[in-house]
mmCIF file with all atom_site columns, C-alpha atoms in Angstrom:
data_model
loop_
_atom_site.group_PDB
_atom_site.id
_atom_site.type_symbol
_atom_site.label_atom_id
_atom_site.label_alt_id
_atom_site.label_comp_id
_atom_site.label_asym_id
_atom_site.label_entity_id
_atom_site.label_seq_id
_atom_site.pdbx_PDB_ins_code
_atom_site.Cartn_x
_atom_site.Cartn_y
_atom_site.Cartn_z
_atom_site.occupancy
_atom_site.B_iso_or_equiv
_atom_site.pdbx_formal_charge
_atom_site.auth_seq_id
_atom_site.auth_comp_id
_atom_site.auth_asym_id
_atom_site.auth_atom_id
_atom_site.pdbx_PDB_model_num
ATOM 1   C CA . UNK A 1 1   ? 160.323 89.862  298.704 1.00 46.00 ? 55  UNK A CA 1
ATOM 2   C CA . UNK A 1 2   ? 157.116 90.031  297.193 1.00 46.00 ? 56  UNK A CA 1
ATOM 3   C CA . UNK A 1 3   ? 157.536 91.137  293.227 1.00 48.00 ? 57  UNK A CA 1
ATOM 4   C CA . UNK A 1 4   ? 154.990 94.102  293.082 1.00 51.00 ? 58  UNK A CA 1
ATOM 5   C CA . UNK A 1 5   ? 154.527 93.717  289.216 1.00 48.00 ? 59  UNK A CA 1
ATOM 6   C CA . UNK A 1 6   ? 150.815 92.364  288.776 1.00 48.00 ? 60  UNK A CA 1
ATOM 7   C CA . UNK A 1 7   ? 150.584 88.987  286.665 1.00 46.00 ? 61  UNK A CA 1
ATOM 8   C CA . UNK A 1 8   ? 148.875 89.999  283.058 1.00 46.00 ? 62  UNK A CA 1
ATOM 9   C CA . UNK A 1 9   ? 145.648 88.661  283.071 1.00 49.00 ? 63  UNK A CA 1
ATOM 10  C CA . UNK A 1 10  ? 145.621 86.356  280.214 1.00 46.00 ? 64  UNK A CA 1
ATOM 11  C CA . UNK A 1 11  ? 143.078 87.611  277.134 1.00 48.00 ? 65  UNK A CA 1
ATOM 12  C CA . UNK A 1 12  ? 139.140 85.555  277.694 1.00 43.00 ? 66  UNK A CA 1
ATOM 13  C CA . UNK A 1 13  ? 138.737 83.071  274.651 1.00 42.00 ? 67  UNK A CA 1
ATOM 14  C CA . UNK A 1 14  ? 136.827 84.557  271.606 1.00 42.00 ? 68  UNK A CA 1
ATOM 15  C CA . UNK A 1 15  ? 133.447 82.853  271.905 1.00 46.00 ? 69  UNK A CA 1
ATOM 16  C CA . UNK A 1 16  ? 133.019 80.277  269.486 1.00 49.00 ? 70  UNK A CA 1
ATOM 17  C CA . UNK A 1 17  ? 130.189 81.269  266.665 1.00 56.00 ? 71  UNK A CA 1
ATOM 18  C CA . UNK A 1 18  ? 126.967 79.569  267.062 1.00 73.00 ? 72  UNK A CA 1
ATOM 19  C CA . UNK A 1 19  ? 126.559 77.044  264.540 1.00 89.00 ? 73  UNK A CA 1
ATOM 20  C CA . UNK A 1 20  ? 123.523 76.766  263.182 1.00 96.00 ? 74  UNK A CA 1
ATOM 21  C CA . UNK A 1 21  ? 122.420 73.527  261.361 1.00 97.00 ? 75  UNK A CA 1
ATOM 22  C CA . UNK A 1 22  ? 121.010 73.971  257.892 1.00 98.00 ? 76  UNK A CA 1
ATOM 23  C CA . UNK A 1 23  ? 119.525 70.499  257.336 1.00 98.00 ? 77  UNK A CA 1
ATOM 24  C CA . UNK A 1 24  ? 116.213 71.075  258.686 1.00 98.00 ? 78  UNK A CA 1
ATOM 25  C CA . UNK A 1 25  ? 115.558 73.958  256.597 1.00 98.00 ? 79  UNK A CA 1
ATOM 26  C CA . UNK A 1 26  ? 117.439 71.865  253.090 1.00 98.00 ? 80  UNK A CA 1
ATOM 27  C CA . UNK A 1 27  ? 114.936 69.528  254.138 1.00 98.00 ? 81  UNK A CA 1
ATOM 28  C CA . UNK A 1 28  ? 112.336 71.721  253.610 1.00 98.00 ? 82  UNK A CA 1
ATOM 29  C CA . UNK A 1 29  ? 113.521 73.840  250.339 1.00 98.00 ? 83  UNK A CA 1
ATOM 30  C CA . UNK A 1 30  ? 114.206 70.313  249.116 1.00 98.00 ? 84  UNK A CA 1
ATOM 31  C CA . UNK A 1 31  ? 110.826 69.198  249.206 1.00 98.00 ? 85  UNK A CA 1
ATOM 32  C CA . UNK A 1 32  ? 109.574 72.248  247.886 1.00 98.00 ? 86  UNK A CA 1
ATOM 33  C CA . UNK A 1 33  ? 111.251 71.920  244.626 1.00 98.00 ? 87  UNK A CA 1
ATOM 34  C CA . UNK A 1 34  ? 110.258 68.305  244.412 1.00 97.00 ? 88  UNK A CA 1
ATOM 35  C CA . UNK A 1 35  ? 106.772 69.661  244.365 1.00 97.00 ? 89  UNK A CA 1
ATOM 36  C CA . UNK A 1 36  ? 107.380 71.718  241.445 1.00 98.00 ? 90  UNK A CA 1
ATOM 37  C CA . UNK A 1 37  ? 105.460 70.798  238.267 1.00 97.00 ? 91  UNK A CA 1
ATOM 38  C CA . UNK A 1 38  ? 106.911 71.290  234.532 1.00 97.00 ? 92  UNK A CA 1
ATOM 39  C CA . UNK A 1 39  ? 104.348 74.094  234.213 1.00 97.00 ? 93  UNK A CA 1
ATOM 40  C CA . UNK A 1 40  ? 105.376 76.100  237.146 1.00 97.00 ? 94  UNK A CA 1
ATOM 41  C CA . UNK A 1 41  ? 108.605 76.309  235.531 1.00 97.00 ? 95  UNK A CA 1
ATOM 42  C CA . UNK A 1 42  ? 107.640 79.912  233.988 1.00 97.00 ? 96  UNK A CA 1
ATOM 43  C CA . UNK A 1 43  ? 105.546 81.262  236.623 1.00 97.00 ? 97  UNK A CA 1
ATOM 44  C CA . UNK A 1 44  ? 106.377 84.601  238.336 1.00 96.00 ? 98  UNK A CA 1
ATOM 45  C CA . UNK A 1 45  ? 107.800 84.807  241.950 1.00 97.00 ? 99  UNK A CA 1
ATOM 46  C CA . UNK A 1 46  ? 108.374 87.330  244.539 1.00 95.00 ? 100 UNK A CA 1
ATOM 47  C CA . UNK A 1 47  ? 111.656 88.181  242.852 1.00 92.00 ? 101 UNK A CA 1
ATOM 48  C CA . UNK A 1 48  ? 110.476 90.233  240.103 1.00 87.00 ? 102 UNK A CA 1
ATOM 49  C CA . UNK A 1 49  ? 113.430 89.011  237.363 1.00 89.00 ? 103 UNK A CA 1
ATOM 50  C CA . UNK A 1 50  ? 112.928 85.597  238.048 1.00 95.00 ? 104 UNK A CA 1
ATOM 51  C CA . UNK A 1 51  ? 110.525 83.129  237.294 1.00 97.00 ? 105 UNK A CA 1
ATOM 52  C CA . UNK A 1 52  ? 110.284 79.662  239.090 1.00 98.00 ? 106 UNK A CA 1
ATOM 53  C CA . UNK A 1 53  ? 113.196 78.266  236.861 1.00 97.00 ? 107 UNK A CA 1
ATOM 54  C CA . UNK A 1 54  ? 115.458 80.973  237.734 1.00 97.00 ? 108 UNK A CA 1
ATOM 55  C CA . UNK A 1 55  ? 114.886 80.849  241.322 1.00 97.00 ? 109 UNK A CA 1
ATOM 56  C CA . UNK A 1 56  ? 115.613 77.049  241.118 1.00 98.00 ? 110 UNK A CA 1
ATOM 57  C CA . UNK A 1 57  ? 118.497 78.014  239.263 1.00 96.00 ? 111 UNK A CA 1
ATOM 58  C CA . UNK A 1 58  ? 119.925 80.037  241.768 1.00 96.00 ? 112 UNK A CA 1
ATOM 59  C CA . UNK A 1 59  ? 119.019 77.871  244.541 1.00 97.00 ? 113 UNK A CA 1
ATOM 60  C CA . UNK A 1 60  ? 120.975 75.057  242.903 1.00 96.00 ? 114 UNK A CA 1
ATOM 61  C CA . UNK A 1 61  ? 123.998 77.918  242.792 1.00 95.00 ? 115 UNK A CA 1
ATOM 62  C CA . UNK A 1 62  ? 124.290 79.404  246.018 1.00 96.00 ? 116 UNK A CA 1
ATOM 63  C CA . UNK A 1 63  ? 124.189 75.769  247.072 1.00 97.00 ? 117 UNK A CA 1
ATOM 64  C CA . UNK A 1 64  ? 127.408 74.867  245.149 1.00 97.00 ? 118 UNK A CA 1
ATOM 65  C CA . UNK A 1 65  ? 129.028 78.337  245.815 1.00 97.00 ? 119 UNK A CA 1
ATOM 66  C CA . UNK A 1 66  ? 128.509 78.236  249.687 1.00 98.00 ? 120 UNK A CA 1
ATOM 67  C CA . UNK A 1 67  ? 128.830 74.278  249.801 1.00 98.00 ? 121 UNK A CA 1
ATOM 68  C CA . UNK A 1 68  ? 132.923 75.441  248.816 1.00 98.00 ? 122 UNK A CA 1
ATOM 69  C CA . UNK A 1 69  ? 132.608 78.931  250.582 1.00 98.00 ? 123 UNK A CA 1
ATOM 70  C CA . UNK A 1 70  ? 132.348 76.309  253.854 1.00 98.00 ? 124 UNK A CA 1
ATOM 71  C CA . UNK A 1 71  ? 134.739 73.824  252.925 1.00 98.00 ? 125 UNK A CA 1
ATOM 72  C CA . UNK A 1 72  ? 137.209 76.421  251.612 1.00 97.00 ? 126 UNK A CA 1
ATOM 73  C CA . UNK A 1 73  ? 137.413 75.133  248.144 1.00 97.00 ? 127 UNK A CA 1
ATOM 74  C CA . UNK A 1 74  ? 137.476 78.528  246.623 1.00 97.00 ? 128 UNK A CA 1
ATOM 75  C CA . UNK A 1 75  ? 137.834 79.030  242.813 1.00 96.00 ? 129 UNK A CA 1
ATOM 76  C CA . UNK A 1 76  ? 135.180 79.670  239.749 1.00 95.00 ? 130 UNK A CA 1
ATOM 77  C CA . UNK A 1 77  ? 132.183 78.523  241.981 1.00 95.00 ? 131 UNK A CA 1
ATOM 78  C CA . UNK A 1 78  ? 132.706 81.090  244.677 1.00 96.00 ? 132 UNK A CA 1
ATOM 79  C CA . UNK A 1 79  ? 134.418 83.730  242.889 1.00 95.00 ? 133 UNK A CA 1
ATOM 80  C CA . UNK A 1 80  ? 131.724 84.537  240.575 1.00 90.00 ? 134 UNK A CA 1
ATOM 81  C CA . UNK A 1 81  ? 128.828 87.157  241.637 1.00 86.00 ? 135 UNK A CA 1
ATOM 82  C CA . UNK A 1 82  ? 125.366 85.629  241.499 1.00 81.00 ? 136 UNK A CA 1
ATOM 83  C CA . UNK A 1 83  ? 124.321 88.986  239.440 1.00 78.00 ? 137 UNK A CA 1
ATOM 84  C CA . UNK A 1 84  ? 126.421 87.642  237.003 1.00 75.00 ? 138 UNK A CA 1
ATOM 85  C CA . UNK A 1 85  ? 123.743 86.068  234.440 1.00 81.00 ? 139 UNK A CA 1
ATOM 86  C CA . UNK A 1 86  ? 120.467 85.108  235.263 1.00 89.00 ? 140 UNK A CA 1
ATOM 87  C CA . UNK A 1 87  ? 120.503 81.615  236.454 1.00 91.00 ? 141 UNK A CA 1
ATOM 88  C CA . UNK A 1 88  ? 118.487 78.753  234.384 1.00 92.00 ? 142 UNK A CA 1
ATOM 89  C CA . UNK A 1 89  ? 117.976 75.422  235.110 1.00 94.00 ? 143 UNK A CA 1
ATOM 90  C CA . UNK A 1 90  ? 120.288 72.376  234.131 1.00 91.00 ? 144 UNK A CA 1
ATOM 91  C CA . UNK A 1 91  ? 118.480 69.337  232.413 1.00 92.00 ? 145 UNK A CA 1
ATOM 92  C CA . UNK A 1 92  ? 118.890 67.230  235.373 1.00 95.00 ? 146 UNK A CA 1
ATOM 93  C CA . UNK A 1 93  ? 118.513 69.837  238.126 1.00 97.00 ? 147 UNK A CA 1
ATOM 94  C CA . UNK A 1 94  ? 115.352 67.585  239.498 1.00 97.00 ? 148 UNK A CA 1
ATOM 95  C CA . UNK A 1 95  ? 118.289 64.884  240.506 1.00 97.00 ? 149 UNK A CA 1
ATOM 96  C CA . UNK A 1 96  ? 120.950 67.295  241.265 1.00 97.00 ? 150 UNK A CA 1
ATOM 97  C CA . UNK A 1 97  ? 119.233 69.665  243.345 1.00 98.00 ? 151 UNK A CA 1
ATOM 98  C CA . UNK A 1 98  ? 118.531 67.655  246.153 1.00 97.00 ? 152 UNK A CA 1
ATOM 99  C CA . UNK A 1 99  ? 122.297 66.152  246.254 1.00 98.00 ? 153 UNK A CA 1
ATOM 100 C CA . UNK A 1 100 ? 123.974 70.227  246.037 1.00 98.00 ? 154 UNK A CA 1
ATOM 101 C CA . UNK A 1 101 ? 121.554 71.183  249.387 1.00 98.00 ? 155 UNK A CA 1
ATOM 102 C CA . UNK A 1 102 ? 122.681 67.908  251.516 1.00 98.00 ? 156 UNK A CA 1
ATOM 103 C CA . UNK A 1 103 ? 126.186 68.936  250.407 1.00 98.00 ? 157 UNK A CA 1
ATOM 104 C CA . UNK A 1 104 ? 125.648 72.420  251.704 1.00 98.00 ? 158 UNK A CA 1
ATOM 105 C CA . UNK A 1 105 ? 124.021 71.566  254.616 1.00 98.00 ? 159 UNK A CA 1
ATOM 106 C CA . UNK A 1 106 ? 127.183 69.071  255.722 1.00 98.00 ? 160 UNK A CA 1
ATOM 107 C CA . UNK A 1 107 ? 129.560 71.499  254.946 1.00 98.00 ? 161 UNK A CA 1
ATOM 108 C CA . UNK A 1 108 ? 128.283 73.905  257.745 1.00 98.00 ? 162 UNK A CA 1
ATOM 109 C CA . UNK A 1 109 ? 128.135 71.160  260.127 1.00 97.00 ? 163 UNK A CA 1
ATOM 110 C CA . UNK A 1 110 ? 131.636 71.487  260.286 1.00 97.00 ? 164 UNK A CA 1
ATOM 111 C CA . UNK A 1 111 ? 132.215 73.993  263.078 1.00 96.00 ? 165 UNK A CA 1
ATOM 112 C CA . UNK A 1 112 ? 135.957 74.901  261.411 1.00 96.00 ? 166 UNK A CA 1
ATOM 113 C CA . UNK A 1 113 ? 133.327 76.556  258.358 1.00 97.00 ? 167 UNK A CA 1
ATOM 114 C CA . UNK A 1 114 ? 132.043 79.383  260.943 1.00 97.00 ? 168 UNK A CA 1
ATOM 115 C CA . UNK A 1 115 ? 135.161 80.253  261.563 1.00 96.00 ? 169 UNK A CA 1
ATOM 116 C CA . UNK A 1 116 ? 138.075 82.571  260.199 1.00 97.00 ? 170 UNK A CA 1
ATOM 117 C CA . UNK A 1 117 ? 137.378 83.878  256.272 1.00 97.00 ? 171 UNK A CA 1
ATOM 118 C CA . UNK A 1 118 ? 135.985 82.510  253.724 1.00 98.00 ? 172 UNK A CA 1
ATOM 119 C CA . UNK A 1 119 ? 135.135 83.890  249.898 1.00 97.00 ? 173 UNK A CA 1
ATOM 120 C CA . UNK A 1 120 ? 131.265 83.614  248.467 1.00 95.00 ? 174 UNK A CA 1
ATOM 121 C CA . UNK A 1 121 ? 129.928 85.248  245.670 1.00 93.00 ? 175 UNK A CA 1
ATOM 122 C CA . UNK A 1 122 ? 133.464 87.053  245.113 1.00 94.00 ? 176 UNK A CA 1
ATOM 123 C CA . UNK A 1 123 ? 133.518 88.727  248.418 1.00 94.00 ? 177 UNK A CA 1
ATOM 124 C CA . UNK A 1 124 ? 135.429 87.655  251.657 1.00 96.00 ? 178 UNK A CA 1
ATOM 125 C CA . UNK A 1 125 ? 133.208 87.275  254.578 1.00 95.00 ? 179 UNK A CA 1
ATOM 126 C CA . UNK A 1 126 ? 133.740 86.304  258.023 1.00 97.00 ? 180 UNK A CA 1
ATOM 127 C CA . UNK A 1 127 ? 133.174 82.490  258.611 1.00 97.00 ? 181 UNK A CA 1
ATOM 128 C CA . UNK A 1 128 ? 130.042 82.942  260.909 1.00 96.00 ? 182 UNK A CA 1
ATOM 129 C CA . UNK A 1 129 ? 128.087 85.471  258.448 1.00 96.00 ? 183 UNK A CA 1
ATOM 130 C CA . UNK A 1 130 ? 128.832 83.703  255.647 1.00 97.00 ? 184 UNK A CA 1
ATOM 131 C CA . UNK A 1 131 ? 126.982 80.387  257.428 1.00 97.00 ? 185 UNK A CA 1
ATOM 132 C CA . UNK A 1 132 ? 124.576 83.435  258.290 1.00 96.00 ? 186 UNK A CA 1
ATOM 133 C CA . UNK A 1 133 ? 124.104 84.485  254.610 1.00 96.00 ? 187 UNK A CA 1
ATOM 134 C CA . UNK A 1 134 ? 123.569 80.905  253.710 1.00 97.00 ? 188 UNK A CA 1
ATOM 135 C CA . UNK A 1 135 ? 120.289 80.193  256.003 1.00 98.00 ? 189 UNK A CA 1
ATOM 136 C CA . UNK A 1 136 ? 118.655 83.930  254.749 1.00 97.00 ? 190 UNK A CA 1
ATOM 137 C CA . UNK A 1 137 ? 119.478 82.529  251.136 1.00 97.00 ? 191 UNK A CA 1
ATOM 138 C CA . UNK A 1 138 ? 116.884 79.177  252.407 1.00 98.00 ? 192 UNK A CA 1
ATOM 139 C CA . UNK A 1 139 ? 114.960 80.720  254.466 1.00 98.00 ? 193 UNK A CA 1
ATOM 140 C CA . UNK A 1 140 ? 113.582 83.435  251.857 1.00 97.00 ? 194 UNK A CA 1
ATOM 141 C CA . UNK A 1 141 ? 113.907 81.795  248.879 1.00 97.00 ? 195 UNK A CA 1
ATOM 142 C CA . UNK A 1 142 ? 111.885 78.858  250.545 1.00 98.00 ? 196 UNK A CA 1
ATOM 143 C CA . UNK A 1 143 ? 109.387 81.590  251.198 1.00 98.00 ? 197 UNK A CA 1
ATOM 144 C CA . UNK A 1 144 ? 109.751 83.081  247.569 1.00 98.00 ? 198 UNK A CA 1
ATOM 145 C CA . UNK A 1 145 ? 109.197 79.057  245.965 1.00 98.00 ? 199 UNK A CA 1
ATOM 146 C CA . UNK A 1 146 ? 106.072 78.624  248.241 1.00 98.00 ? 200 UNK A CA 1
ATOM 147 C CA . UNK A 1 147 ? 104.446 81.445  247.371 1.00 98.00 ? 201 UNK A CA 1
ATOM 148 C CA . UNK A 1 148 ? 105.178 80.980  243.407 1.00 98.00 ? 202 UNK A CA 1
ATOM 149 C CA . UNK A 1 149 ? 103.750 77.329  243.401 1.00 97.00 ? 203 UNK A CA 1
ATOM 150 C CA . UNK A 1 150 ? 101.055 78.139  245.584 1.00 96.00 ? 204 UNK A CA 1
ATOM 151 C CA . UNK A 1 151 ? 102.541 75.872  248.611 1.00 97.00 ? 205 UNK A CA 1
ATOM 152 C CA . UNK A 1 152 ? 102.141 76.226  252.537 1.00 96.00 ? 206 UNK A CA 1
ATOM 153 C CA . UNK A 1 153 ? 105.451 76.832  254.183 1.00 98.00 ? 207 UNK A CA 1
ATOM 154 C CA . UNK A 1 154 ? 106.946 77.034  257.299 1.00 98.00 ? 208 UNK A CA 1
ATOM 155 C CA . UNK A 1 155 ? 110.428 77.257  257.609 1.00 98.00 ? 209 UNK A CA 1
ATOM 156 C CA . UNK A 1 156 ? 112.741 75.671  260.578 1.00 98.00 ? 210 UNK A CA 1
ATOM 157 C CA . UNK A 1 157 ? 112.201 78.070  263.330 1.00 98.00 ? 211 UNK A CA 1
ATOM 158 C CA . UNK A 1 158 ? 116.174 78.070  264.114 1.00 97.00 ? 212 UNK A CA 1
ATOM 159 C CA . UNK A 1 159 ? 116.948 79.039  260.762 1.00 98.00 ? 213 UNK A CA 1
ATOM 160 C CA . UNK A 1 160 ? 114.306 81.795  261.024 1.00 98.00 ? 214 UNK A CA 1
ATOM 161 C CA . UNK A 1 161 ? 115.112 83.060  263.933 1.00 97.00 ? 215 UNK A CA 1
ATOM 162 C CA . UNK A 1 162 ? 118.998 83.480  263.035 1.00 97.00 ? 216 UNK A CA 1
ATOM 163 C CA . UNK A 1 163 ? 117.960 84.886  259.699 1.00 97.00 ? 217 UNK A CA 1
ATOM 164 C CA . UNK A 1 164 ? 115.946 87.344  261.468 1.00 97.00 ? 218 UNK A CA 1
ATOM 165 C CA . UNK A 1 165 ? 118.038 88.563  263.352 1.00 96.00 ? 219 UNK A CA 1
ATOM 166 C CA . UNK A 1 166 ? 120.839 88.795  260.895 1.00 95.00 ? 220 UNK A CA 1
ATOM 167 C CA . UNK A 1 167 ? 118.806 90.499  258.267 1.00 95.00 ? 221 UNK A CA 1
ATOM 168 C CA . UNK A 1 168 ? 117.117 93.119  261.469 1.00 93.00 ? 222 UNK A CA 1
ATOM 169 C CA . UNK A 1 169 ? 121.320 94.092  262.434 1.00 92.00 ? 223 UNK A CA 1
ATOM 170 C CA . UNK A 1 170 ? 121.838 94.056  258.161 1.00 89.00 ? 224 UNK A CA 1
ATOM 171 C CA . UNK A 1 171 ? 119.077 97.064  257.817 1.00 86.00 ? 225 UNK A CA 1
ATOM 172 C CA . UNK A 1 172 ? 120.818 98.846  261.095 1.00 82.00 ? 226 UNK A CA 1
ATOM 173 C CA . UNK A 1 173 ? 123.746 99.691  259.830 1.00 77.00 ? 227 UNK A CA 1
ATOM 174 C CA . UNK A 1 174 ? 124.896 102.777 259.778 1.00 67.00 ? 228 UNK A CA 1
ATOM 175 C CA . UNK A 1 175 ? 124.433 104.458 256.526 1.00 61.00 ? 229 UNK A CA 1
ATOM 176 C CA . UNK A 1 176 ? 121.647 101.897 254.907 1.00 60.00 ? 230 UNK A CA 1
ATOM 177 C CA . UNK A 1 177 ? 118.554 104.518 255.607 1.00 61.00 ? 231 UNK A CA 1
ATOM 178 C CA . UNK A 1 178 ? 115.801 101.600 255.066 1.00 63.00 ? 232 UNK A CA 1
ATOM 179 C CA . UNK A 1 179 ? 117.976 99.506  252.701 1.00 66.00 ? 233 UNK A CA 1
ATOM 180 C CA . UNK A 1 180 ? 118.097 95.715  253.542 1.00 64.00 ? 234 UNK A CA 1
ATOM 181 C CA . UNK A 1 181 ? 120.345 93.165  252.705 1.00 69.00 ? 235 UNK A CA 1
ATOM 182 C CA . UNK A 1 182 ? 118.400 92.348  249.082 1.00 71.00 ? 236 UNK A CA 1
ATOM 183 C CA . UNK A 1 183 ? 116.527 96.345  248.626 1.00 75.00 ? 237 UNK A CA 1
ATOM 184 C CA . UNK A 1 184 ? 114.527 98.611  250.559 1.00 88.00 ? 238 UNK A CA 1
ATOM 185 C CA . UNK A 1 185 ? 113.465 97.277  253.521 1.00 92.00 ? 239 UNK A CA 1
ATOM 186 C CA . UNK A 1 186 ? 108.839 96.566  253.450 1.00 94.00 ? 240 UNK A CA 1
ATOM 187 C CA . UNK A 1 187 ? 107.128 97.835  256.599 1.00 94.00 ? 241 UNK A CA 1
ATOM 188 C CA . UNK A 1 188 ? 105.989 95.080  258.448 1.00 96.00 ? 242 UNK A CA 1
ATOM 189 C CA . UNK A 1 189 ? 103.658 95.643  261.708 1.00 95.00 ? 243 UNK A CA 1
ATOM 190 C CA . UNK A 1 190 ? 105.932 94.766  264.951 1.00 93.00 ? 244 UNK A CA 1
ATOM 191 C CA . UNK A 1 191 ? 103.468 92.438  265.801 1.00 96.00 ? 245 UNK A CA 1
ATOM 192 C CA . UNK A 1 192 ? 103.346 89.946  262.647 1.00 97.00 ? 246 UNK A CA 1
ATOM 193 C CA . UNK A 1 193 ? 104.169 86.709  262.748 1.00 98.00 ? 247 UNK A CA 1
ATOM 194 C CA . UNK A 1 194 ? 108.602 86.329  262.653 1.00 98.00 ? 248 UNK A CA 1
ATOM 195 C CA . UNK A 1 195 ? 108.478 85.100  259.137 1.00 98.00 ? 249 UNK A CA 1
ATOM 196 C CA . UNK A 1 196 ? 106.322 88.531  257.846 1.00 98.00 ? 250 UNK A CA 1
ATOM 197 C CA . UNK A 1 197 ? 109.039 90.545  259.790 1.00 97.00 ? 251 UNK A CA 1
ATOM 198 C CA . UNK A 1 198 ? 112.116 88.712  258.162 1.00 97.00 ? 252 UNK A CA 1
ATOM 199 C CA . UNK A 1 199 ? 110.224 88.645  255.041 1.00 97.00 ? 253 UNK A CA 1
ATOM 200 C CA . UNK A 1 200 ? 110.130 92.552  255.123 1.00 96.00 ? 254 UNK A CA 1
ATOM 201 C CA . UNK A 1 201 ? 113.897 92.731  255.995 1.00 95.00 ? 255 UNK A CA 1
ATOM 202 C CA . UNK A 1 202 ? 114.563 91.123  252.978 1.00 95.00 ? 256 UNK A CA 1
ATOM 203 C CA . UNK A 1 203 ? 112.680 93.827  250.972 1.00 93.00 ? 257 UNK A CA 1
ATOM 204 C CA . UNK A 1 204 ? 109.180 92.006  250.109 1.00 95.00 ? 258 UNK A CA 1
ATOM 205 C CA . UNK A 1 205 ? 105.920 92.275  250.541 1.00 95.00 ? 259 UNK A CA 1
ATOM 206 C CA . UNK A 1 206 ? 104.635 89.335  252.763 1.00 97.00 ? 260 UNK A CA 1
ATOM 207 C CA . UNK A 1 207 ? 101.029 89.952  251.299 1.00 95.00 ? 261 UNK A CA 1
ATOM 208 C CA . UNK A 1 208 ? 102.968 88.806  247.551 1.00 95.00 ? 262 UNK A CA 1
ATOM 209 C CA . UNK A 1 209 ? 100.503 86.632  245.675 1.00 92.00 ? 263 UNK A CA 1
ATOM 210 C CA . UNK A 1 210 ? 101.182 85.148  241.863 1.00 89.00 ? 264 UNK A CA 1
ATOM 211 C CA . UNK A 1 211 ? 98.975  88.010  241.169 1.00 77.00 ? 265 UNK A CA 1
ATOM 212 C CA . UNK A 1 212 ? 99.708  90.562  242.603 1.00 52.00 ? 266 UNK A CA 1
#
């Protein structure tokens, strides 16, 4: 006799996060502070408290805090909110800069880092949006260096693309009315060019110049 009970169909497989790699886009970052001179050290950027030492301060940070935040080697360096102090340079950040963004960049190759939870900046975050976080953090503070030092840039187009799109479903949540990730979010024409648009997400002004 035929058993009548229906076989469970067995749950379909979470899909596995897409994994982005970050070592085009270090790449580029990395040569952009290279480029830095002494005397662009206290210029203004598009971040309105920080000047070029500060933002090479904080990109020498977030590189050590999400470097751990992927291997899950949490403690002081990603427990500690990036609002905490203003972030300065170290006397040998020219040397040490480059070596914290090639860490960062293999830590996310790891596909085990998009995964489950991790901890950066004192908050727990899925896997995938920290790895998410991590390219916006490159992708607009490369865009935020160029424009201080006065350099071309174009960023990798899979980073922008992911950053994009995470910072577009960031200013759609419920609840944000026009508030981005980092602040209010700029009007940008539908039409610009994908960097303007992400740029805007993020809460500048594509049209920034050191002057205005």
């Amino acid at each position: 006799m035929t058993d009548p009970t229906p076989t469970p169909t067995p749950p379909a497989p979470a899909p596995a996060p897409a994994i982005l790699d970050l070592g085009p886009q270090v790449r580029i970052v990395a040569r952009l502070a290279r480029d830095v001179t002494d005397e662009q050290l206290t210029d203004g950027t598009p971040c309105p408290e920080y000047e070029v030492r500060h933002l090479l301060g904080h990109l020498a940070g977030l590189c050590v805090a999400f470097r751990d935040a992927g291997r899950r080697n949490f403690g002081a360096t990603t427990d500690t909110s990036p609002d905490a102090a203003l972030p300065d340079l170290d006397p040998g950040w020219r040397e040490d800069l480059p070596v914290v963004l090639g860490e960062l960049a293999e830590a996310w190759r790891d596909p085990g880092a998009w995964t489950g939870t991790t901890r950066a900046g004192g908050v727990d975050l899925p896997g995938e949006v920290a790895g998410a976080v991590a390219a916006d953090e490159l992708v607009i503070h490369g865009w935020d260096l160029a424009r201080a030092t006065g350099r071309d840039y174009a960023p990798d187009l899979a980073a922008l693309e992911a950053v994009h799109a995470f910072l577009l479903a960031a200013a759609a949540e419920p609840g944000r009315d026009g508030e981005g990730v980092f602040g209010p979010v700029v009007p940008v024409p539908s039409d610009a060019p994908l960097l303007d648009r992400a740029v805007g997400l993020s809460g500048r002004d594509p049209g920034w110049t050191p002057r205005g």
